[in-house]
């Protein structure tokens, strides 16, 4: 793997260079760091903003992913990458992590691994386990997950288009097409590795280790993560807050950035991060 994590993950630092606080945004499957471009401007005047690309998500780090592909069969590999980035940037221990989907699990695992490393968590469309269990509703049966793998192997492009349509919800059109393009740009075997990490992971046992102020953001309608999962997270993460926003789809930072910004700013103000930029800086846009 490329030794320098800042190069490997195309780490970008924007916002206020000398800000007292830093926000790290962590994206999910099918998007690169540009997916946050409708949200980050609302915080750029007062915070240092860090975005990056997961290994295996963009052509520039495909080789790094293949060099250690087994690392990414579990979301813990992505958490280790995040910790490497934070160390390389020498980020302060009050850094705020904002993660979406796989990025949310990455944030939780990193915070559990190094409890004193971060200040707050904002988890968007997060799920610690997608597979249903006797005492848990994840939203997918074993057969559902098998069908995902089968569909991908049968026709990668068709699977990507269906995945993007479900992810975007009602926000069809160019954003859906662009997300499908981004998905199929990743070699099929690498996408299967990432999907295994997501769909077969079970991270429920570590939730009790999270002691940070945590905001769980849930879209009103999300094909991939039912409300029951968000409610489960709220029960399991001590002192966490749940905000259900008026958004359809798994990517509210694309479909409803204003609503997401508003709940983020309220949470941050309540935990020592006063907002300086009013809600409304974001605008609906396209998937990366």
XYZ file of N, CA and C in Angstrom:
864
model
N 0.834 -1.201 0.000
C 0.000 0.000 0.000
C 0.867 1.248 0.000
N 0.355 2.331 -0.594
C 1.075 3.592 -0.574
C 1.321 4.011 0.865
N 2.563 4.260 1.263
C 2.866 4.524 2.678
C 2.142 5.729 3.270
N 2.004 6.788 2.509
C 1.418 8.012 3.036
C -0.105 7.954 2.931
N -0.824 7.881 4.059
C -2.288 7.790 3.988
C -2.935 9.022 3.380
N -2.268 10.170 3.457
C -2.841 11.391 2.888
C -2.852 11.326 1.364
N -1.859 10.632 0.810
C -1.810 10.427 -0.641
C -2.763 9.305 -1.040
N -2.698 8.200 -0.305
C -3.511 7.026 -0.637
C -4.994 7.372 -0.687
N -5.446 8.207 0.222
C -6.877 8.513 0.318
C -7.241 9.883 -0.244
N -6.323 10.506 -0.967
C -6.582 11.815 -1.593
C -7.187 12.793 -0.576
N -6.584 12.859 0.585
C -7.113 13.689 1.672
C -7.097 15.160 1.264
N -8.228 15.819 1.488
C -8.383 17.230 1.169
C -8.732 17.988 2.443
N -8.007 19.061 2.710
C -8.275 19.903 3.877
C -8.705 21.276 3.376
N -9.912 21.676 3.743
C -10.460 22.956 3.323
C -11.020 23.676 4.544
N -11.827 24.691 4.301
C -12.405 25.441 5.404
C -11.430 26.441 5.983
N -11.527 26.675 7.281
C -10.690 27.650 7.980
C -9.411 26.959 8.458
N -8.266 27.280 7.887
C -7.031 26.544 8.197
C -6.649 26.571 9.673
N -6.861 27.694 10.359
C -6.461 27.821 11.755
C -7.622 27.650 12.715
N -8.683 26.990 12.274
C -9.862 26.798 13.127
C -9.517 25.971 14.356
N -10.221 26.242 15.442
C -10.012 25.484 16.675
C -10.595 24.077 16.566
N -11.603 23.910 15.724
C -12.265 22.614 15.603
C -12.155 22.074 14.186
N -12.141 20.742 14.085
C -12.044 20.050 12.799
C -13.220 19.103 12.636
N -13.767 19.051 11.418
C -14.814 18.084 11.077
C -14.271 17.171 9.989
N -14.365 15.866 10.208
C -13.983 14.884 9.194
C -15.257 14.256 8.633
N -15.445 14.352 7.321
C -16.598 13.771 6.643
C -16.181 12.458 5.983
N -16.981 11.404 6.213
C -16.622 10.052 5.762
C -17.776 9.503 4.929
N -17.557 9.286 3.635
C -18.627 8.872 2.750
C -18.838 7.370 2.744
N -19.936 6.975 2.093
C -20.293 5.568 2.002
C -20.005 4.991 0.634
N -20.619 3.849 0.327
C -20.403 3.152 -0.942
C -20.966 3.974 -2.102
N -20.258 3.948 -3.219
C -20.771 4.541 -4.444
C -20.553 6.027 -4.587
N -19.842 6.628 -3.656
C -19.568 8.062 -3.732
C -18.115 8.318 -3.353
N -17.598 9.442 -3.821
C -16.293 9.875 -3.355
C -16.489 11.111 -2.479
N -15.407 11.753 -2.101
C -15.487 12.851 -1.137
C -16.286 14.047 -1.660
N -16.453 14.157 -2.967
C -17.218 15.278 -3.518
C -18.696 15.213 -3.159
N -19.155 14.079 -2.659
C -20.558 13.941 -2.287
C -20.967 14.909 -1.176
N -19.979 15.441 -0.435
C -20.260 16.348 0.680
C -20.313 17.809 0.249
N -20.169 18.085 -1.030
C -19.974 19.469 -1.453
C -21.184 20.372 -1.212
N -22.364 19.797 -0.958
C -23.538 20.616 -0.666
C -23.718 20.841 0.837
N -22.869 20.217 1.639
C -22.963 20.333 3.095
C -21.790 21.119 3.673
N -20.595 20.837 3.203
C -19.405 21.446 3.807
C -19.368 22.970 3.754
N -19.929 23.631 2.728
C -19.869 25.101 2.743
C -20.535 25.740 3.963
N -21.499 25.064 4.548
C -22.181 25.611 5.721
C -21.278 25.669 6.943
N -20.156 24.955 6.912
C -19.276 24.874 8.073
C -17.862 25.404 7.780
N -17.612 25.740 6.530
C -16.244 26.076 6.110
C -15.708 27.359 6.721
N -16.581 28.289 7.099
C -16.098 29.573 7.638
C -15.541 29.438 9.041
N -15.968 28.421 9.789
C -15.582 28.311 11.194
C -14.842 27.029 11.543
N -14.773 26.086 10.629
C -14.163 24.795 10.933
C -13.157 24.397 9.863
N -12.170 23.624 10.276
C -11.300 22.963 9.307
C -12.042 21.718 8.831
N -12.117 21.529 7.517
C -12.897 20.454 6.926
C -11.958 19.435 6.294
N -12.133 18.170 6.652
C -11.318 17.091 6.082
C -12.238 16.124 5.350
N -11.929 15.860 4.076
C -12.633 14.838 3.300
C -11.591 13.923 2.672
N -12.005 12.717 2.304
C -11.057 11.768 1.713
C -11.819 10.683 0.969
N -11.098 9.853 0.234
C -11.679 8.739 -0.516
C -11.227 7.418 0.101
N -12.185 6.529 0.317
C -11.841 5.197 0.808
C -10.950 4.468 -0.196
N -10.101 3.602 0.299
C -9.331 2.724 -0.579
C -10.301 1.895 -1.414
N -10.028 1.817 -2.707
C -10.879 1.036 -3.589
C -12.092 1.773 -4.121
N -12.233 3.051 -3.788
C -13.410 3.787 -4.246
C -13.132 4.672 -5.456
N -11.874 4.971 -5.712
C -11.489 5.794 -6.875
C -10.272 5.147 -7.539
N -10.113 5.320 -8.849
C -9.025 4.629 -9.575
C -7.641 4.859 -8.995
N -7.399 6.020 -8.405
C -6.055 6.324 -7.916
C -5.620 5.424 -6.764
N -6.576 4.783 -6.070
C -6.149 3.889 -4.984
C -6.651 2.451 -5.156
N -7.045 2.096 -6.373
C -7.428 0.699 -6.628
C -6.277 -0.250 -6.303
N -5.065 0.115 -6.687
C -3.915 -0.756 -6.459
C -3.667 -0.949 -4.969
N -3.858 0.099 -4.189
C -3.687 -0.013 -2.740
C -4.703 -0.979 -2.143
N -5.928 -0.920 -2.636
C -6.979 -1.835 -2.174
C -6.591 -3.283 -2.487
N -6.144 -3.512 -3.711
C -5.793 -4.879 -4.110
C -4.587 -5.418 -3.344
N -3.680 -4.549 -2.951
C -2.503 -4.994 -2.209
C -2.881 -5.594 -0.860
N -4.010 -5.192 -0.321
C -4.414 -5.665 1.002
C -5.930 -5.837 1.053
N -6.460 -6.557 0.054
C -7.910 -6.645 -0.104
C -8.587 -7.301 1.094
N -7.897 -8.227 1.749
C -8.493 -8.903 2.899
C -8.773 -7.915 4.031
N -8.004 -6.838 4.103
C -8.194 -5.810 5.133
C -9.610 -5.226 5.066
N -10.178 -5.188 3.836
C -11.459 -4.525 3.629
C -12.637 -5.493 3.548
N -12.410 -6.737 3.954
C -13.523 -7.670 4.107
C -14.325 -7.368 5.366
N -13.800 -6.484 6.183
C -14.468 -6.055 7.408
C -14.345 -4.541 7.498
N -15.369 -3.891 7.993
C -15.343 -2.424 8.089
C -14.227 -1.930 9.000
N -13.654 -2.823 9.809
C -12.547 -2.403 10.677
C -11.369 -1.885 9.858
N -11.189 -2.410 8.639
C -10.110 -1.927 7.787
C -10.279 -0.461 7.441
N -11.517 -0.053 7.206
C -11.789 1.348 6.902
C -11.573 2.223 8.140
N -11.884 1.685 9.313
C -11.657 2.428 10.556
C -10.167 2.641 10.795
N -9.366 1.630 10.502
C -7.920 1.784 10.648
C -7.379 2.844 9.689
N -7.935 2.887 8.474
C -7.532 3.923 7.529
C -7.863 5.310 8.078
N -9.055 5.447 8.645
C -9.461 6.742 9.217
C -8.506 7.156 10.331
N -8.153 6.239 11.195
C -7.239 6.559 12.287
C -5.861 6.942 11.746
N -5.420 6.277 10.680
C -4.144 6.641 10.051
C -4.186 8.083 9.532
N -5.307 8.456 8.935
C -5.454 9.819 8.410
C -5.430 10.830 9.540
N -6.152 10.551 10.613
C -6.198 11.480 11.746
C -4.815 11.647 12.378
N -4.065 10.561 12.454
C -2.714 10.628 13.005
C -1.801 11.440 12.087
N -1.900 11.195 10.795
C -1.039 11.903 9.840
C -1.310 13.408 9.856
N -2.565 13.786 10.091
C -2.926 15.205 10.145
C -2.751 15.795 11.541
N -2.434 14.918 12.505
C -2.299 15.353 13.896
C -3.548 16.100 14.367
N -4.702 15.503 14.118
C -5.960 16.145 14.463
C -6.172 16.149 15.981
N -6.795 17.201 16.501
C -7.031 17.298 17.944
C -8.051 16.271 18.417
N -8.068 16.027 19.735
C -8.936 14.981 20.265
C -10.386 15.422 20.443
N -10.747 16.607 19.961
C -12.156 17.010 19.966
C -12.719 17.033 18.547
N -12.067 16.342 17.631
C -12.500 16.293 16.233
C -13.884 15.662 16.120
N -14.720 16.251 15.289
C -16.069 15.753 15.036
C -16.049 14.859 13.803
N -16.595 13.658 13.927
C -16.704 12.738 12.804
C -18.133 12.742 12.278
N -18.282 12.946 10.968
C -19.580 12.881 10.303
C -19.498 11.765 9.276
N -20.219 10.679 9.500
C -20.118 9.533 8.612
C -21.450 9.129 8.034
N -21.430 8.716 6.774
C -22.636 8.238 6.106
C -22.517 6.748 5.795
N -23.489 5.960 6.226
C -23.584 4.547 5.883
C -22.304 3.802 6.273
N -21.545 3.266 5.326
C -20.263 2.647 5.657
C -19.378 3.625 6.409
N -19.432 4.896 6.037
C -18.653 5.912 6.741
C -19.082 6.091 8.179
N -20.370 5.887 8.459
C -20.858 5.980 9.834
C -20.331 4.819 10.670
N -20.342 3.625 10.094
C -19.787 2.459 10.797
C -18.287 2.653 11.010
N -17.620 3.188 10.002
C -16.191 3.497 10.124
C -15.944 4.430 11.298
N -16.756 5.479 11.413
C -16.610 6.441 12.510
C -16.835 5.772 13.861
N -17.859 4.940 13.966
C -18.149 4.269 15.235
C -17.016 3.332 15.646
N -16.517 2.567 14.684
C -15.440 1.628 14.996
C -14.169 2.359 15.408
N -13.857 3.466 14.732
C -12.664 4.241 15.091
C -12.807 4.833 16.485
N -14.003 5.353 16.796
C -14.229 5.947 18.110
C -14.188 4.898 19.212
N -14.664 3.695 18.927
C -14.611 2.616 19.920
C -13.185 2.127 20.124
N -12.401 2.128 19.055
C -11.017 1.650 19.136
C -10.128 2.620 19.897
N -10.359 3.925 19.700
C -9.583 4.958 20.390
C -10.562 5.935 21.046
N -11.079 5.601 22.218
C -12.166 6.351 22.855
C -11.874 7.833 23.076
N -10.632 8.201 23.341
C -10.330 9.594 23.620
C -9.913 10.394 22.402
N -10.092 9.829 21.227
C -9.558 10.431 20.004
C -10.473 11.474 19.386
N -11.792 11.408 19.694
C -12.756 12.259 19.013
C -13.698 12.945 20.001
N -14.397 13.988 19.504
C -15.262 14.769 20.364
C -16.732 14.431 20.246
N -17.236 14.323 19.024
C -18.632 14.005 18.765
C -18.752 13.146 17.515
N -19.911 12.488 17.393
C -20.213 11.678 16.216
C -21.545 12.126 15.628
N -21.596 12.234 14.309
C -22.858 12.410 13.606
C -22.955 11.278 12.596
N -23.964 10.434 12.760
C -24.103 9.207 11.983
C -25.324 9.324 11.075
N -25.129 9.228 9.776
C -26.186 9.420 8.784
C -26.456 8.090 8.075
N -27.697 7.609 8.159
C -28.034 6.348 7.512
C -27.182 5.203 8.000
N -26.961 5.148 9.306
C -26.052 4.155 9.882
C -26.772 2.848 10.194
N -26.073 1.742 10.013
C -26.595 0.439 10.408
C -25.456 -0.429 10.925
N -25.566 -0.942 12.160
C -24.520 -1.816 12.678
C -24.630 -3.244 12.150
N -25.813 -3.567 11.575
C -26.027 -4.903 11.013
C -27.230 -4.830 10.066
N -27.058 -5.308 8.845
C -28.146 -5.269 7.871
C -29.010 -6.517 7.912
N -28.472 -7.613 8.402
C -29.188 -8.882 8.418
C -30.121 -8.962 9.617
N -31.366 -9.376 9.374
C -32.319 -9.576 10.461
C -31.828 -10.677 11.407
N -32.229 -10.579 12.652
C -31.967 -11.627 13.644
C -33.229 -11.781 14.482
N -33.244 -12.797 15.352
C -34.442 -13.049 16.156
C -34.856 -11.829 16.969
N -33.888 -11.125 17.491
C -34.168 -9.993 18.367
C -33.803 -8.656 17.739
N -33.688 -8.625 16.389
C -33.176 -7.423 15.739
C -33.711 -7.340 14.316
N -34.158 -6.152 13.925
C -34.625 -5.906 12.561
C -33.586 -5.078 11.829
N -32.880 -5.717 10.901
C -31.867 -5.003 10.125
C -32.372 -4.551 8.772
N -33.461 -5.189 8.306
C -34.052 -4.807 7.034
C -33.843 -5.793 5.912
N -32.920 -6.778 6.102
C -32.608 -7.732 5.043
C -32.585 -9.155 5.604
N -33.126 -10.093 4.838
C -32.995 -11.508 5.164
C -31.740 -12.056 4.504
N -31.388 -13.273 4.866
C -30.226 -13.908 4.225
C -30.450 -14.032 2.721
N -31.672 -14.355 2.329
C -31.978 -14.488 0.911
C -31.871 -13.142 0.200
N -32.292 -12.067 0.859
C -32.156 -10.731 0.265
C -30.693 -10.427 -0.069
N -29.821 -10.745 0.858
C -28.399 -10.458 0.656
C -27.817 -11.345 -0.441
N -28.232 -12.605 -0.490
C -27.786 -13.486 -1.571
C -28.203 -12.937 -2.929
N -29.414 -12.368 -2.991
C -29.906 -11.797 -4.254
C -29.074 -10.598 -4.684
N -28.588 -9.826 -3.717
C -27.720 -8.692 -4.051
C -26.472 -9.184 -4.763
N -25.827 -10.204 -4.206
C -24.613 -10.742 -4.818
C -24.910 -11.357 -6.189
N -26.023 -12.082 -6.265
C -26.385 -12.729 -7.531
C -26.636 -11.690 -8.629
N -27.353 -10.622 -8.275
C -27.670 -9.578 -9.254
C -26.405 -8.881 -9.736
N -25.480 -8.652 -8.835
C -24.230 -7.984 -9.217
C -23.437 -8.854 -10.182
N -23.357 -10.147 -9.899
C -22.586 -11.050 -10.758
C -23.259 -11.231 -12.118
N -24.590 -11.225 -12.134
C -25.322 -11.459 -13.372
C -25.182 -10.293 -14.335
N -25.344 -9.067 -13.845
C -25.260 -7.873 -14.689
C -24.888 -6.698 -13.797
N -23.608 -6.383 -13.779
C -23.086 -5.370 -12.862
C -23.766 -4.019 -13.091
N -23.929 -3.635 -14.354
C -24.521 -2.331 -14.655
C -25.971 -2.255 -14.185
N -26.742 -3.276 -14.444
C -28.146 -3.283 -14.002
C -28.239 -3.235 -12.490
N -27.357 -3.994 -11.830
C -27.349 -3.951 -10.366
C -27.025 -2.541 -9.874
N -26.042 -1.897 -10.478
C -25.642 -0.550 -10.063
C -26.775 0.446 -10.254
N -27.494 0.323 -11.357
C -28.608 1.231 -11.602
C -29.717 1.034 -10.574
N -29.999 -0.223 -10.243
C -31.026 -0.496 -9.237
C -30.587 -0.015 -7.854
N -29.327 -0.259 -7.522
C -28.776 0.196 -6.234
C -28.889 1.709 -6.132
N -28.491 2.412 -7.181
C -28.520 3.873 -7.167
C -29.947 4.395 -7.046
N -30.884 3.759 -7.751
C -32.283 4.196 -7.673
C -32.832 4.029 -6.265
N -32.539 2.911 -5.629
C -32.984 2.699 -4.246
C -32.305 3.693 -3.311
N -31.034 3.946 -3.525
C -30.289 4.847 -2.645
C -30.806 6.277 -2.737
N -31.134 6.710 -3.955
C -31.563 8.084 -4.159
C -33.034 8.298 -3.853
N -33.821 7.226 -3.763
C -35.236 7.382 -3.468
C -35.946 8.119 -4.585
N -36.656 9.173 -4.232
C -37.437 9.922 -5.216
C -36.572 10.836 -6.063
N -35.314 11.016 -5.681
C -34.444 11.970 -6.389
C -33.818 11.313 -7.611
N -34.658 10.891 -8.557
C -34.160 10.205 -9.744
C -33.580 11.197 -10.749
N -33.019 10.644 -11.860
C -32.458 11.512 -12.887
C -30.954 11.443 -12.891
N -30.327 12.563 -13.173
C -28.870 12.593 -13.327
C -28.114 12.123 -12.085
N -28.542 12.515 -10.853
C -27.801 12.012 -9.687
C -27.742 10.491 -9.646
N -28.873 9.826 -10.007
C -28.913 8.362 -10.016
C -27.956 7.809 -11.064
N -27.961 8.413 -12.245
C -27.060 7.950 -13.309
C -25.598 8.106 -12.897
N -25.297 9.227 -12.270
C -23.907 9.471 -11.876
C -23.470 8.497 -10.793
N -24.379 8.160 -9.879
C -24.013 7.203 -8.842
C -23.799 5.813 -9.452
N -24.647 5.424 -10.391
C -24.464 4.128 -11.056
C -23.127 4.089 -11.782
N -22.766 5.181 -12.450
C -21.468 5.254 -13.125
C -20.316 5.084 -12.138
N -20.459 5.739 -10.961
C -19.403 5.643 -9.950
C -19.273 4.217 -9.432
N -20.400 3.538 -9.251
C -20.370 2.160 -8.760
C -19.654 1.235 -9.739
N -20.027 1.298 -11.022
C -19.446 0.359 -11.985
C -18.013 0.730 -12.356
N -17.558 1.918 -11.953
C -16.149 2.254 -12.189
C -15.228 1.429 -11.292
N -15.783 0.871 -10.217
C -15.018 0.013 -9.311
C -15.062 -1.411 -9.851
N -13.923 -2.083 -9.999
C -13.927 -3.468 -10.476
C -14.871 -4.346 -9.658
N -15.539 -5.257 -10.341
C -16.596 -6.056 -9.728
C -16.132 -6.792 -8.474
N -14.964 -7.409 -8.525
C -14.506 -8.170 -7.366
C -14.242 -7.269 -6.155
N -13.795 -6.047 -6.424
C -13.553 -5.112 -5.336
C -14.870 -4.636 -4.726
N -15.879 -4.421 -5.574
C -17.195 -4.036 -5.058
C -17.790 -5.154 -4.210
N -17.595 -6.394 -4.632
C -18.097 -7.527 -3.842
C -17.422 -7.571 -2.470
N -16.131 -7.281 -2.422
C -15.426 -7.240 -1.140
C -16.032 -6.195 -0.225
N -16.280 -4.999 -0.766
C -16.849 -3.922 0.044
C -18.263 -4.272 0.503
N -19.059 -4.853 -0.395
C -20.422 -5.234 -0.021
C -20.418 -6.286 1.085
N -19.475 -7.212 1.014
C -19.363 -8.215 2.087
C -19.085 -7.539 3.421
N -18.196 -6.554 3.408
C -17.871 -5.834 4.644
C -19.104 -5.156 5.216
N -19.944 -4.634 4.332
C -21.129 -3.904 4.781
C -22.264 -4.862 5.168
N -22.649 -5.738 4.252
C -23.856 -6.542 4.436
C -23.679 -7.703 5.408
N -22.452 -8.166 5.594
C -22.234 -9.299 6.489
C -21.617 -8.895 7.824
N -21.443 -7.603 8.017
C -20.880 -7.142 9.280
C -21.916 -7.122 10.400
N -21.451 -7.295 11.596
C -22.302 -7.186 12.782
C -21.493 -6.459 13.849
N -21.796 -5.197 14.037
C -21.029 -4.347 14.945
C -21.853 -3.922 16.161
N -22.884 -4.657 16.453
C -23.754 -4.281 17.573
C -23.038 -4.330 18.913
N -22.109 -5.252 19.067
C -21.473 -5.434 20.370
C -20.613 -4.248 20.791
N -20.183 -3.428 19.842
C -19.297 -2.318 20.195
C -20.060 -1.040 20.506
N -21.372 -1.027 20.298
C -22.132 0.204 20.478
C -22.101 0.705 21.914
N -22.065 -0.202 22.865
C -22.038 0.195 24.277
C -20.723 0.869 24.661
N -19.690 0.728 23.811
C -18.401 1.360 24.096
C -18.378 2.835 23.721
N -19.363 3.276 22.959
C -19.387 4.660 22.487
C -19.935 5.564 23.584
N -19.124 6.489 24.022
C -19.498 7.389 25.113
C -19.530 8.853 24.671
N -19.394 9.098 23.374
C -19.352 10.458 22.870
C -20.754 10.995 22.612
N -20.944 12.309 22.688
C -22.208 12.881 22.209
C -22.422 12.454 20.760
N -23.572 11.860 20.477
C -23.816 11.262 19.166
C -25.181 11.663 18.628
N -25.201 12.091 17.375
C -26.447 12.393 16.669
C -26.650 11.339 15.593
N -27.810 10.704 15.615
C -28.180 9.714 14.605
C -29.186 10.382 13.677
N -28.837 10.503 12.406
C -29.706 11.165 11.430
C -30.318 10.101 10.522
N -31.634 10.100 10.444
C -32.361 9.100 9.678
C -33.304 9.785 8.698
N -33.258 9.387 7.432
C -34.226 9.879 6.459
C -35.609 9.314 6.784
N -36.625 10.090 6.474
C -38.006 9.641 6.706
C -38.273 8.329 5.973
N -37.730 8.197 4.772
C -37.853 6.960 3.992
C -36.462 6.558 3.521
N -36.019 5.369 3.921
C -34.700 4.875 3.537
C -34.823 3.390 3.227
N -34.655 3.035 1.961
C -34.798 1.645 1.535
C -33.809 0.730 2.244
N -32.606 1.219 2.490
C -31.548 0.376 3.021
C -31.545 0.283 4.550
N -31.969 1.328 5.219
C -31.928 1.358 6.687
C -33.304 1.754 7.231
N -34.061 0.807 7.756
C -35.374 1.153 8.314
C -35.247 1.949 9.610
N -36.311 2.648 9.955
C -36.322 3.454 11.169
C -35.992 2.615 12.404
N -36.396 1.350 12.397
C -36.132 0.479 13.545
C -34.639 0.387 13.856
N -33.796 0.465 12.839
C -32.347 0.408 13.053
C -31.866 1.671 13.754
N -32.341 2.825 13.297
C -31.958 4.091 13.932
C -32.419 4.119 15.384
N -33.609 3.615 15.642
C -34.117 3.570 17.015
C -33.291 2.619 17.863
N -32.844 1.520 17.278
C -31.968 0.586 17.983
C -30.657 1.261 18.350
N -30.070 1.983 17.407
C -28.826 2.700 17.691
C -29.012 3.685 18.848
N -30.118 4.397 18.829
C -30.353 5.371 19.893
C -30.434 4.688 21.255
N -31.048 3.523 21.311
C -31.144 2.799 22.586
C -29.791 2.275 23.044
N -28.955 1.884 22.090
C -27.700 1.230 22.441
C -26.550 2.197 22.715
N -26.589 3.390 22.114
C -25.516 4.375 22.320
C -25.975 5.343 23.402
N -25.356 5.255 24.540
C -25.796 6.035 25.704
C -25.831 7.526 25.395
N -26.952 8.164 25.697
C -27.061 9.604 25.551
C -27.167 10.104 24.134
N -27.345 9.205 23.178
C -27.417 9.634 21.781
C -28.769 10.269 21.472
N -28.802 11.036 20.379
C -30.013 11.709 19.931
C -30.372 11.208 18.540
N -31.672 11.098 18.279
C -32.148 10.668 16.966
C -32.907 11.811 16.310
N -32.523 12.143 15.076
C -33.230 13.155 14.299
C -33.716 12.514 13.007
N -35.031 12.406 12.849
C -35.618 11.905 11.609
C -35.952 13.119 10.754
N -35.313 13.234 9.600
C -35.494 14.423 8.766
C -36.403 14.115 7.575
N -36.999 15.144 7.037
C -37.925 14.994 5.919
C -37.136 14.809 4.631
N -36.684 13.593 4.427
C -35.888 13.259 3.246
C -36.257 11.857 2.803
N -36.161 11.616 1.500
C -36.392 10.281 0.969
C -35.107 9.794 0.331
N -34.712 8.584 0.686
C -33.491 8.024 0.140
C -32.424 7.857 1.197
N -31.369 7.181 0.817
C -30.287 6.830 1.730
C -29.205 7.899 1.792
N -29.320 8.934 0.957
C -28.280 9.959 0.899
C -28.877 11.355 1.111
N -29.277 11.688 2.319
C -29.880 13.008 2.546
C -28.926 14.162 2.315
N -27.612 13.908 2.361
C -26.657 14.973 2.062
C -26.698 15.361 0.586
N -27.370 14.545 -0.250
C -27.621 14.903 -1.639
C -29.066 15.378 -1.816
N -30.011 14.598 -1.276
C -31.416 14.889 -1.535
C -32.000 15.978 -0.643
N -31.457 16.173 0.548
C -32.011 17.161 1.479
C -30.905 17.795 2.321
N -29.909 18.430 1.676
C -28.779 18.970 2.446
C -29.184 20.042 3.451
N -30.189 20.868 3.125
C -30.600 21.918 4.062
C -31.108 21.319 5.368
N -31.928 20.274 5.253
C -32.471 19.626 6.450
C -31.355 18.985 7.265
N -30.398 18.368 6.576
C -29.269 17.752 7.275
C -28.424 18.805 7.978
N -28.119 19.881 7.284
C -27.317 20.954 7.877
C -27.992 21.502 9.128
N -29.302 21.679 9.065
C -30.029 22.246 10.194
C -29.906 21.392 11.448
N -30.087 20.062 11.311
C -30.007 19.212 12.503
C -28.565 19.091 12.978
N -27.608 19.108 12.057
C -26.208 19.094 12.449
C -25.863 20.329 13.264
N -26.295 21.498 12.800
C -25.961 22.731 13.489
C -26.614 22.799 14.867
N -27.832 22.309 14.975
C -28.486 22.304 16.294
C -27.726 21.409 17.271
N -27.344 20.238 16.801
C -26.589 19.308 17.645
C -25.240 19.891 18.032
N -24.537 20.474 17.072
C -23.218 21.031 17.335
C -23.298 22.202 18.307
N -24.324 23.032 18.177
C -24.494 24.158 19.097
C -24.745 23.670 20.515
N -25.449 22.557 20.635
C -25.753 22.012 21.960
C -24.549 21.359 22.615
N -23.512 21.101 21.806
C -22.332 20.413 22.340
C -21.059 21.224 22.114
N -21.183 22.530 22.249
C -20.007 23.387 22.244
C -19.461 23.731 20.891
N -20.263 23.579 19.831
C -19.823 23.929 18.482
C -20.830 24.904 17.894
N -20.840 26.155 18.310
C -21.865 27.089 17.856
C -21.804 27.341 16.360
N -22.961 27.277 15.678
C -22.966 27.527 14.237
C -22.792 28.992 13.933
N -21.975 29.304 12.931
C -21.777 30.685 12.515
C -22.439 30.952 11.172
N -22.809 29.875 10.467
C -23.427 30.022 9.162
C -24.842 29.490 9.230
N -25.868 30.242 8.844
C -27.244 29.794 8.967
C -27.541 28.643 8.031
N -28.554 27.814 8.404
C -28.946 26.740 7.485
C -29.332 27.311 6.134
N -29.181 26.492 5.099
C -29.555 26.932 3.769
C -28.373 27.077 2.839
N -27.160 26.805 3.350
C -25.984 26.950 2.491
C -25.902 25.813 1.478
N -26.532 24.680 1.795
C -26.497 23.565 0.854
C -27.598 23.695 -0.176
N -27.471 22.904 -1.229
C -28.491 22.890 -2.264
C -28.528 21.509 -2.876
N -29.720 21.050 -3.266
C -29.809 19.720 -3.863
C -28.836 19.616 -5.030
N -28.196 18.460 -5.158
C -27.218 18.327 -6.229
C -27.096 16.910 -6.692
N -25.969 16.585 -7.227
C -25.758 15.308 -7.870
C -24.856 14.430 -7.045
N -25.034 13.134 -7.218
C -24.116 12.191 -6.592
C -22.770 12.310 -7.263
N -21.717 11.996 -6.487
C -20.374 12.074 -7.076
C -20.149 10.886 -7.978
